[in-house]
Coordinates of N, CA and C in Angstrom, one line a residue:
X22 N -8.2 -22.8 -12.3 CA -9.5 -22.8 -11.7 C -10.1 -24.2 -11.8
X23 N -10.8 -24.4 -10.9 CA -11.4 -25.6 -10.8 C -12.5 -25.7 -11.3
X24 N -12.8 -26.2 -12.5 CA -14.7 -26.3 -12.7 C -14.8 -27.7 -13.7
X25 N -15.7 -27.7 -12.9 CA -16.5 -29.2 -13.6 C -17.3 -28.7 -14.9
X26 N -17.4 -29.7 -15.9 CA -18.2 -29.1 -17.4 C -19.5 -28.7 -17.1
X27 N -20.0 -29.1 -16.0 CA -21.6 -28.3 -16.1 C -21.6 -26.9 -16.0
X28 N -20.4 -26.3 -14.9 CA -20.3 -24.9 -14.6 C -19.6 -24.0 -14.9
X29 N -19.3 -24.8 -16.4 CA -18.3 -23.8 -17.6 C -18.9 -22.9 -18.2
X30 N -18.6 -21.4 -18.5 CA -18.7 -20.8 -19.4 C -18.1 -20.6 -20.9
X31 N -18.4 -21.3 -21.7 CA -17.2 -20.4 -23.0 C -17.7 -19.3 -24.0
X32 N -19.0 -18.7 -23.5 CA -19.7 -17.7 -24.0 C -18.7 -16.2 -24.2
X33 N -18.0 -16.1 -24.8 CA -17.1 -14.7 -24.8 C -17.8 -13.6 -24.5
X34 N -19.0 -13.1 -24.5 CA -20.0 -12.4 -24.9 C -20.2 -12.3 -23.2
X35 N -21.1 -13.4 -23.1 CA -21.4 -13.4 -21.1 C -20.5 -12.8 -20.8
X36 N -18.6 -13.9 -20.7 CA -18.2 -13.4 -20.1 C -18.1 -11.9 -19.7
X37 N -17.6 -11.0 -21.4 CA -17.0 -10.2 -21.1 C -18.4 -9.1 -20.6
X38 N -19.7 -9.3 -20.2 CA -20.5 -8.9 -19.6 C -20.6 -8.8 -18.1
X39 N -19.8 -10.0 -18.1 CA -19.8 -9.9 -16.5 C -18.8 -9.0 -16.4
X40 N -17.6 -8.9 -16.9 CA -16.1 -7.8 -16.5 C -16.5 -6.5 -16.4
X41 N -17.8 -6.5 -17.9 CA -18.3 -5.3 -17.8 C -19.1 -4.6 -16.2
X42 N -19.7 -5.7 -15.7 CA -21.0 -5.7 -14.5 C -20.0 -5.1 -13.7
X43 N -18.9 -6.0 -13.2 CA -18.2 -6.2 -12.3 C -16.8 -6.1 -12.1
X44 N -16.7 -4.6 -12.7 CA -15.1 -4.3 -12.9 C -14.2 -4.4 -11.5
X45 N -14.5 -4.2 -10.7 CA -13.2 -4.7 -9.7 C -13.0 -6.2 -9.2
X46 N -11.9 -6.0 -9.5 CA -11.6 -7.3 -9.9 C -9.6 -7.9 -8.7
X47 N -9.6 -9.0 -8.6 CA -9.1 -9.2 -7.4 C -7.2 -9.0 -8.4
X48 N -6.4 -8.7 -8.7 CA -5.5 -8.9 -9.4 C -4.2 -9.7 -8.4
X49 N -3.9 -11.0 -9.0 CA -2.8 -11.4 -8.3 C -1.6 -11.6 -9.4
X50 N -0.9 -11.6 -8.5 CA 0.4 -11.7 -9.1 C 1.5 -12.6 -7.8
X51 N 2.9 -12.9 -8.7 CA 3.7 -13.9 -7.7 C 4.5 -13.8 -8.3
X52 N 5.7 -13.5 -7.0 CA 7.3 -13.3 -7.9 C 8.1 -14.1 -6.4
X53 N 9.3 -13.6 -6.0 CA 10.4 -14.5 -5.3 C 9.8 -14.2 -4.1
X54 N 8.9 -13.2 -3.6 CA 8.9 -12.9 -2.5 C 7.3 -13.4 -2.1
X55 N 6.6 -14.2 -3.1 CA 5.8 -14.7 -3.0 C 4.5 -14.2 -3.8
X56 N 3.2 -14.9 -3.5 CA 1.8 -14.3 -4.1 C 1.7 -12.8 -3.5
X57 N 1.0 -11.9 -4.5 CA 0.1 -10.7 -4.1 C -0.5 -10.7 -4.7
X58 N -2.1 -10.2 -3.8 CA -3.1 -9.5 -4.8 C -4.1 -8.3 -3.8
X59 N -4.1 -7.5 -4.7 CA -5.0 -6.3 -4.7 C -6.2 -6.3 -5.6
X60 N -7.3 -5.4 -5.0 CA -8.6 -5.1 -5.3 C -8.1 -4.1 -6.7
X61 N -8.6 -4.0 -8.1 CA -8.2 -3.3 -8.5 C -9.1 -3.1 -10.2
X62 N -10.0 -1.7 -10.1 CA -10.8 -1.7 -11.1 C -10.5 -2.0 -12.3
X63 N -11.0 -2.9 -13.2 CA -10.6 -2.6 -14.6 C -11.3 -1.9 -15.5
X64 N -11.2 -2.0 -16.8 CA -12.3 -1.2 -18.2 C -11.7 -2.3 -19.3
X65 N -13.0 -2.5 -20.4 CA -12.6 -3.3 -21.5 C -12.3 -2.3 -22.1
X66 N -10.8 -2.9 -22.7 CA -10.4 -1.3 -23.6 C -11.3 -1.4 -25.3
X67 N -11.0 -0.2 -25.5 CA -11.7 -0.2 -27.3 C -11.7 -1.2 -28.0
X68 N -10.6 -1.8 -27.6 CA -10.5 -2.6 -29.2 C -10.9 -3.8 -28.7
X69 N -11.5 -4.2 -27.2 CA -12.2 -5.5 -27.4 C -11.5 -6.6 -26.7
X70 N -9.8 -6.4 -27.0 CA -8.9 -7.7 -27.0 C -8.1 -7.5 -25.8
X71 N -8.6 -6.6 -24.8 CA -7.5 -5.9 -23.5 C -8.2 -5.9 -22.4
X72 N -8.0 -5.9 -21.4 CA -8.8 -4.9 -20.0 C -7.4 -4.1 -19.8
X73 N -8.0 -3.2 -19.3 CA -6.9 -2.0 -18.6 C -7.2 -1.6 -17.3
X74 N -6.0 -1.0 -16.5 CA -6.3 -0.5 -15.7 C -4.9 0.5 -15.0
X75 N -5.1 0.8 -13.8 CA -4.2 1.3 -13.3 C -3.4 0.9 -11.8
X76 N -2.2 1.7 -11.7 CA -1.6 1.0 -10.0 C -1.1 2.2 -9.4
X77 N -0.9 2.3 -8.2 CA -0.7 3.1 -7.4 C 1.0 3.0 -8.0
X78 N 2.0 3.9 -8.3 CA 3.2 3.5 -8.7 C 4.1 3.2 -7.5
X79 N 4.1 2.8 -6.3 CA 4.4 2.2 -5.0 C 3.6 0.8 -5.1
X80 N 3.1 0.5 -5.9 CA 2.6 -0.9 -5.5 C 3.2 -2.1 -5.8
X81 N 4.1 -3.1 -5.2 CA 4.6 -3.8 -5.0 C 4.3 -4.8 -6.4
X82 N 3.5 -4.9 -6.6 CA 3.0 -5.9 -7.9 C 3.5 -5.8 -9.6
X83 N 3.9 -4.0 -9.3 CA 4.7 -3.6 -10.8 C 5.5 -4.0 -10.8
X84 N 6.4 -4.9 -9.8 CA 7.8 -5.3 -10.0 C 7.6 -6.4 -10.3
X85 N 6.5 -7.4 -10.1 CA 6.1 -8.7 -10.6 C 5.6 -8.2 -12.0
X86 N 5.2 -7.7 -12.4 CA 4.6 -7.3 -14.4 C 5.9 -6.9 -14.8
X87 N 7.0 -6.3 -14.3 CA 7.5 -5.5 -15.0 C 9.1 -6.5 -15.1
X88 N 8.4 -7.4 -14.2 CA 9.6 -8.8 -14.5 C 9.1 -10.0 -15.9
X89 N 7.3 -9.9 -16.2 CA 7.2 -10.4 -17.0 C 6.7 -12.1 -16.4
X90 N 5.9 -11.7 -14.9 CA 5.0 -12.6 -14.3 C 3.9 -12.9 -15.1
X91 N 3.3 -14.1 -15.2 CA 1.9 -13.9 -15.6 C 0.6 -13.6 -14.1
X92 N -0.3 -12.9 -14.7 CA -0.8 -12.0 -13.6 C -2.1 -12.9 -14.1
X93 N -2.9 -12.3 -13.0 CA -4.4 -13.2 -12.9 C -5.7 -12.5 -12.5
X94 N -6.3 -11.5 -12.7 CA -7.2 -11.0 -12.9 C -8.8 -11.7 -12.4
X95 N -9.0 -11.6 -11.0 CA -10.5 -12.5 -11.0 C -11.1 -11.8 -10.6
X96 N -12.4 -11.5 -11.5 CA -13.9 -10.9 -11.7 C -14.7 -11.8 -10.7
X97 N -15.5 -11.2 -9.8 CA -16.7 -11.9 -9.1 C -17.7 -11.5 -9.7
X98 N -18.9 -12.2 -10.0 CA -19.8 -12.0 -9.9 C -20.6 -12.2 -8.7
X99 N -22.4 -12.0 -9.0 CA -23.0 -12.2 -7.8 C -22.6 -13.3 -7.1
X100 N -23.2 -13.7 -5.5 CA -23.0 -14.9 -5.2 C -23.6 -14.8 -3.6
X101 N -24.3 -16.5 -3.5 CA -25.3 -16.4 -2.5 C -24.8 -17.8 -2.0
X102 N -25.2 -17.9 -0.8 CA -25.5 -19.4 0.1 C -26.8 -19.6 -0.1
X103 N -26.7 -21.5 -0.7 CA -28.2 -22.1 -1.3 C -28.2 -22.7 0.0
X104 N -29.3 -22.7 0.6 CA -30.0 -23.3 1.6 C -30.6 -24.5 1.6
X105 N -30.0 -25.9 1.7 CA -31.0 -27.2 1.1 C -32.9 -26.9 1.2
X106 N -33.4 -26.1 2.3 CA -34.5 -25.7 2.2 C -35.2 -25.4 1.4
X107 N -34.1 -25.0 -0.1 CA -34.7 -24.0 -0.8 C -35.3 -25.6 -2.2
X108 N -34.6 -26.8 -2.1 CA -34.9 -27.6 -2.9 C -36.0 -28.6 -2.7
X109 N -36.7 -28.9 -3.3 CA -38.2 -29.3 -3.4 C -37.7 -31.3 -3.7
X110 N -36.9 -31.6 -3.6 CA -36.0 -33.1 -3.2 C -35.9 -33.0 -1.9
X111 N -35.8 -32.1 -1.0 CA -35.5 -32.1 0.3 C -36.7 -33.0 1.2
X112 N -37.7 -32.5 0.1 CA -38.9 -33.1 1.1 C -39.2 -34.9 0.4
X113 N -38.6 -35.0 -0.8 CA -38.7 -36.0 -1.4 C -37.7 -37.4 -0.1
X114 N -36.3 -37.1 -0.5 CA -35.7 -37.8 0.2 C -34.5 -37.6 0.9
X115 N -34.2 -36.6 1.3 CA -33.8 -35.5 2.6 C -32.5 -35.7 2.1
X116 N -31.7 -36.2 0.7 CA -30.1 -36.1 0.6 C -29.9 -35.1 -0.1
X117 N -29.5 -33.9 0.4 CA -29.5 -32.5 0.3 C -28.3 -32.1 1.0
X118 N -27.3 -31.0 0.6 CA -26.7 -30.1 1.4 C -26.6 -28.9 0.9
X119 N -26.0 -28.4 2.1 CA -25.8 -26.9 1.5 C -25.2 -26.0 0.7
X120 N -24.8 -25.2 -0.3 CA -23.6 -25.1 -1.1 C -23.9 -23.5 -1.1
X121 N -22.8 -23.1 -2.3 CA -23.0 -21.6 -2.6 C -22.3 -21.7 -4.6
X122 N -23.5 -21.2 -4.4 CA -23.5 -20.6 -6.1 C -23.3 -19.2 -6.5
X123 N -21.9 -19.0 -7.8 CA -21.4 -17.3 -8.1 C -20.9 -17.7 -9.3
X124 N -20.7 -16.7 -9.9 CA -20.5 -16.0 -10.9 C -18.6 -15.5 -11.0
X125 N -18.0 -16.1 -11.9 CA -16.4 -15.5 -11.8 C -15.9 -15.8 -13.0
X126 N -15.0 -14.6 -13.5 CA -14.2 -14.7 -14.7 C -12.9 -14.6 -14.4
X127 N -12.1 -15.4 -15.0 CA -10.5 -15.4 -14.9 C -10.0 -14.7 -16.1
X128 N -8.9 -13.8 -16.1 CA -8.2 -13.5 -17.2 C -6.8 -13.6 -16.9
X129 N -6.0 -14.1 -17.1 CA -4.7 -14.6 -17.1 C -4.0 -14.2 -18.3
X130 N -2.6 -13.5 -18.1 CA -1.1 -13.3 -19.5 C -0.5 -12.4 -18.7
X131 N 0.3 -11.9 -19.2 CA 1.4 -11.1 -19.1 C 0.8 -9.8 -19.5
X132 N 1.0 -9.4 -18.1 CA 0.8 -7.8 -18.6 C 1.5 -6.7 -19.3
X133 N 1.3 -5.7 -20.2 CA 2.2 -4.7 -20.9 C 1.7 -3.8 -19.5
X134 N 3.1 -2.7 -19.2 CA 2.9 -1.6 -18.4 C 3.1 -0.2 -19.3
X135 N 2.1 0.2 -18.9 CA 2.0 1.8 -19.4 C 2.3 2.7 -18.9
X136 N 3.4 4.1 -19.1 CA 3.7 5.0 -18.1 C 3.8 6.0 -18.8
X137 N 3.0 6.1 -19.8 CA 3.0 7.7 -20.5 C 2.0 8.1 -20.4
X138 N 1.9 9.6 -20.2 CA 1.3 10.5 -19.3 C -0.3 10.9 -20.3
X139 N 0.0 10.5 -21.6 CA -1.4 10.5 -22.8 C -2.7 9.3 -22.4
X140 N -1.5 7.7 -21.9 CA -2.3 6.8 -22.2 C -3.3 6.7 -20.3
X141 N -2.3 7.3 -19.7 CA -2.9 7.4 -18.7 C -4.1 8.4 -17.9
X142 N -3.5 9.4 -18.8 CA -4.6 10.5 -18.9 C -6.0 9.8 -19.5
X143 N -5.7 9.3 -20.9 CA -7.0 9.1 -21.4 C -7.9 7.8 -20.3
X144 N -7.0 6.7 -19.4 CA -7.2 5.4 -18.8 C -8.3 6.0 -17.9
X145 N -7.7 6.9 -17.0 CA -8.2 7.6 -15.5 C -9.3 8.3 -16.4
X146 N -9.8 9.2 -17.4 CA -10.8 10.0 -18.1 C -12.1 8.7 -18.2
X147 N -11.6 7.6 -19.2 CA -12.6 7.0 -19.7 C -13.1 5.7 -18.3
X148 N -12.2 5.8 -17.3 CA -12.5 5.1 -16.2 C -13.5 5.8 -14.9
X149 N -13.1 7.2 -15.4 CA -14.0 8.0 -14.3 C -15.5 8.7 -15.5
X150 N -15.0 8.4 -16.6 CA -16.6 9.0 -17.5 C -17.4 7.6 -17.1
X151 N -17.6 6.7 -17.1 CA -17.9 5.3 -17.2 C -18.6 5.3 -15.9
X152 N -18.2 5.6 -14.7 CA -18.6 5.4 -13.5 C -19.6 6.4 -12.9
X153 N -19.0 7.8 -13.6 CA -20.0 8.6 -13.1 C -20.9 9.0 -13.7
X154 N -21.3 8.3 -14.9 CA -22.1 8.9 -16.0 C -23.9 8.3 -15.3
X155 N -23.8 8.3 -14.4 CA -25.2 8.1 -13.6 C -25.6 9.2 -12.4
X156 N -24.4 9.7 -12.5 CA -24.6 11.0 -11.2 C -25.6 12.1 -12.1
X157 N -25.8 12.9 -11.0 CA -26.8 13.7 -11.4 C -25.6 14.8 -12.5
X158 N -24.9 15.5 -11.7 CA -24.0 16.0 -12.1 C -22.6 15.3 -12.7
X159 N -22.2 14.7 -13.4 CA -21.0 14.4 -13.6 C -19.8 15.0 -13.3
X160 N -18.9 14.1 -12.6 CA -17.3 14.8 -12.3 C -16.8 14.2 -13.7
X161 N -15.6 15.4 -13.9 CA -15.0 14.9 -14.9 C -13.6 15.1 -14.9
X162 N -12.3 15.0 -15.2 CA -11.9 14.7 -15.0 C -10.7 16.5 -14.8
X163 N -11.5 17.0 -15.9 CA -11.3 18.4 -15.6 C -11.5 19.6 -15.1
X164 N -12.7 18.8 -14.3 CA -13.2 19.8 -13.0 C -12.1 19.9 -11.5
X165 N -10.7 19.3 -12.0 CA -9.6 19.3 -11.2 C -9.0 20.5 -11.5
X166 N -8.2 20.9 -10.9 CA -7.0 21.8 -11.3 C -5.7 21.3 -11.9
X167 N -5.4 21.2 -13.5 CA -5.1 20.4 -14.4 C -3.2 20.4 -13.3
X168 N -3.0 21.1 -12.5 CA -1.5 20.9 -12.3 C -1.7 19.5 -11.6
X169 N -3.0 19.7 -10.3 CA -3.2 18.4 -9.8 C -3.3 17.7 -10.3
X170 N -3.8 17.4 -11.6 CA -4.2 16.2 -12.1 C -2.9 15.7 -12.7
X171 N -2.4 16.8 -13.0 CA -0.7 15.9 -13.7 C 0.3 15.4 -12.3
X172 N 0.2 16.1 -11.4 CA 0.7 15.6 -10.4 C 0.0 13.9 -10.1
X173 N -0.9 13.7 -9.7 CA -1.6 12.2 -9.8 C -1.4 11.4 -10.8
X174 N -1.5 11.8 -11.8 CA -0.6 11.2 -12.8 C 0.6 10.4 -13.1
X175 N 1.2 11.3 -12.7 CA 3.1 11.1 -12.5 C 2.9 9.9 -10.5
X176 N 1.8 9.5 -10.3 CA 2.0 8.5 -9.2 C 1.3 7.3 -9.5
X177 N 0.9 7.5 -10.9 CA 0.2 6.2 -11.1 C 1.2 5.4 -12.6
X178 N 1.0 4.3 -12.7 CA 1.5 3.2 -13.8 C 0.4 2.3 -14.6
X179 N -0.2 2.1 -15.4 CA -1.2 1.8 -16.3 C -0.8 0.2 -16.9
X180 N -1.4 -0.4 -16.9 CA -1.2 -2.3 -16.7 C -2.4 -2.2 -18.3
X181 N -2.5 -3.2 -19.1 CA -3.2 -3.7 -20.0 C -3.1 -5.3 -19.9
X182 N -4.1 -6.0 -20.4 CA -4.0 -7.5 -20.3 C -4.9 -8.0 -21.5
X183 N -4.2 -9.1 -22.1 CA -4.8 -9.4 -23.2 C -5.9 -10.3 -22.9
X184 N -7.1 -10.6 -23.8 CA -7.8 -11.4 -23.2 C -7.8 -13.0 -23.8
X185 N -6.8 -13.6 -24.1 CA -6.5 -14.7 -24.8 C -7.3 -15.5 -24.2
X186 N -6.5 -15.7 -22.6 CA -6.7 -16.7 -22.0 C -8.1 -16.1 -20.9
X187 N -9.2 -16.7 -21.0 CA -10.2 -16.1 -20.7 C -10.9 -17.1 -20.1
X188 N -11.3 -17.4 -18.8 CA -12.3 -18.4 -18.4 C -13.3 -18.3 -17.6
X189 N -14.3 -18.5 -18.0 CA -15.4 -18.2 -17.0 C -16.3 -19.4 -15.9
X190 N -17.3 -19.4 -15.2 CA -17.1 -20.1 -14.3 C -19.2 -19.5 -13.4
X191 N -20.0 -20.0 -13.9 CA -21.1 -20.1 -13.0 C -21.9 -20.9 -12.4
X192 N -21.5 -21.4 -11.4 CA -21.9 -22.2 -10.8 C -23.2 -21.8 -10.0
X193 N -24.2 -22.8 -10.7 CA -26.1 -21.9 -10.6 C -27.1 -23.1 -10.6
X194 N -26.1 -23.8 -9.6 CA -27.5 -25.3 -9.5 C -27.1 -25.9 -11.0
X195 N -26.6 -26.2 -11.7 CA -26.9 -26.7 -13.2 C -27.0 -27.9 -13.2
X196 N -26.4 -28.6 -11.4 CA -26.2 -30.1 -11.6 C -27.5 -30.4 -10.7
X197 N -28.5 -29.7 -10.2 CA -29.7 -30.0 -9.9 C -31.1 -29.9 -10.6
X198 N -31.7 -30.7 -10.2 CA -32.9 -30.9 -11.6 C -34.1 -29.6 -11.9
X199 N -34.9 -30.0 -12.1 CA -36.1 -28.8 -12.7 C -36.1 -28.1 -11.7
X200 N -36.9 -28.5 -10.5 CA -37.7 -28.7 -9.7 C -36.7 -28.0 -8.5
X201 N -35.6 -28.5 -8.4 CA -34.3 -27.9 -7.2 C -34.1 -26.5 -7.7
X202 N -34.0 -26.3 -9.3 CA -33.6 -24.9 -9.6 C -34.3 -24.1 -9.3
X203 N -36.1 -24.5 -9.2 CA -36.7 -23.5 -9.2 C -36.5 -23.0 -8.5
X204 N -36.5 -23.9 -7.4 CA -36.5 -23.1 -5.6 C -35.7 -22.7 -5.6
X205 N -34.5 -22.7 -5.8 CA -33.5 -22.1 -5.9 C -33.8 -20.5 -6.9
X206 N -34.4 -20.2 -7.8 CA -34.2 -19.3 -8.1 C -35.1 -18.5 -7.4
X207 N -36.6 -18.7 -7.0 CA -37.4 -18.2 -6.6 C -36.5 -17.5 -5.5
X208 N -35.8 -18.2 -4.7 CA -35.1 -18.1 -3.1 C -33.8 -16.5 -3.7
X209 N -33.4 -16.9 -4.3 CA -32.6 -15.4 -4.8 C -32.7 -14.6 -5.5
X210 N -34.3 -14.7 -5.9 CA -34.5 -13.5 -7.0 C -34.8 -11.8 -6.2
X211 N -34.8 -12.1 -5.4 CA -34.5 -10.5 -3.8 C -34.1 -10.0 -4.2
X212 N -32.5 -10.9 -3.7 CA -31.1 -9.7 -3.4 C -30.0 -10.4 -4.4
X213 N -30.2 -11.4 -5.0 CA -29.2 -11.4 -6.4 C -30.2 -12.0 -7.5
X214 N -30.4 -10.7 -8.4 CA -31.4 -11.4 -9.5 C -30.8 -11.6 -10.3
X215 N -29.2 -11.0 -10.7 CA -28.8 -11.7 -11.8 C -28.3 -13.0 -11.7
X216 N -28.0 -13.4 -10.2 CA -27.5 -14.9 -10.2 C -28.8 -15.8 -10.7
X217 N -29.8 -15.0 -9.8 CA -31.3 -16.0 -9.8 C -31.4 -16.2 -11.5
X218 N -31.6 -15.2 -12.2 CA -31.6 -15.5 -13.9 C -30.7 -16.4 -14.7
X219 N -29.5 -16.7 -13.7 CA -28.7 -17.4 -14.3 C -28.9 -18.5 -14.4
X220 N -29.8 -19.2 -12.9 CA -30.1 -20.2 -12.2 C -31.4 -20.7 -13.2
X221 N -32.4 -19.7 -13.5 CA -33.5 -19.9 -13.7 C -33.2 -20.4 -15.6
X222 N -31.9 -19.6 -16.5 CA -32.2 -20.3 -17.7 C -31.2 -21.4 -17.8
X223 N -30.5 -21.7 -17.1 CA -29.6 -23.1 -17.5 C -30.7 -24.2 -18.3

């Protein structure tokens, strides 16, 4: 990934905040037959040092992990087009353009694959408690009819990824002065407040 030192993150903490915000996440991979990537939720597992997730077991990508590719994992965060309008130099001396400021985490290694029916049971449980735990009613995982559920089971394959190699990346005005940021943050505090907050404490 490409980032200049102003728009580095090495905060372990943010990052893994943002993975948290923003679990789907782009997964690529590349083997002889070329790049792939799929949209594909993760979870920070328990112990901190992993994301996990799952794959359709038809998905083309297990045969890249399961050859021992390194795979690539990228988290979006928010992200907006800055409008030179929005900076208060515009009116000073009109050398201004337009850009776009976001929020992304990379996690990159070698994935371990999971295909036992405990680790996946618990992956799909703690991935669907996590998501619905804001419904009025919660679904859970055993409001299924447990044969279906082992049937679904037996079609999915469970991926883990260490978080060694971890980089993050927000690019929030940092290389514009007081006065640019503000406008800038005032201009996306609407419809992206967490970018705008990011903008507003650099």
């Amino acid at each position: 990934m490409y980032c200049p030192p102003a728009f580095e993150v090495t905060d372990r903490a943010a990052m893994l905040r943002l993975v948290a915000a923003h679990p789907l996440a782009t997964l690529i991979t590349a083997g002889e037959d070329g790049p792939c990537a799929n949209l594909v939720p993760f979870q920070i597992d328990p112990d901190g040092a992993h994301i996990r997730a799952h794959l359709a077991r038809a998905n083309p990508q297990l045969t890249h992990l399961r050859a021992g590719q390194i795979a690539l994992a990228v988290f979006h965060g928010q992200s907006a087009y800055v409008s030179p309008n929005w900076y208060a130099s515009k009116a000073a001396h009109g050398k201004v353009v337009p850009t776009w400021n976001y929020m992304t985490v990379q996690i990159r290694a070698r994935a371990e694959v999971h295909e036992g029916a405990d680790w996946l049971r618990a992956q799909v449980s703690a991935l669907t408690d996590r998501h619905e735990a804001a419904q009025p009613a919660p679904w859970q995982l055993t409001d299924a009819p447990e044969r279906y559920v082992s049937g679904q089971l037996r079609g999915i394959v469970g991926i883990s990824m260490a978080l060694g190699d971890m980089r993050g990346k927000y690019k929030a005005s940092q290389n514009r002065d007081a006065a640019d940021r503000a406008g800038v943050t005032r201009a996306l505090a609407g419809d992206t407040p967490e970018l705008a907050q990011i903008t507003g404490n650099i």
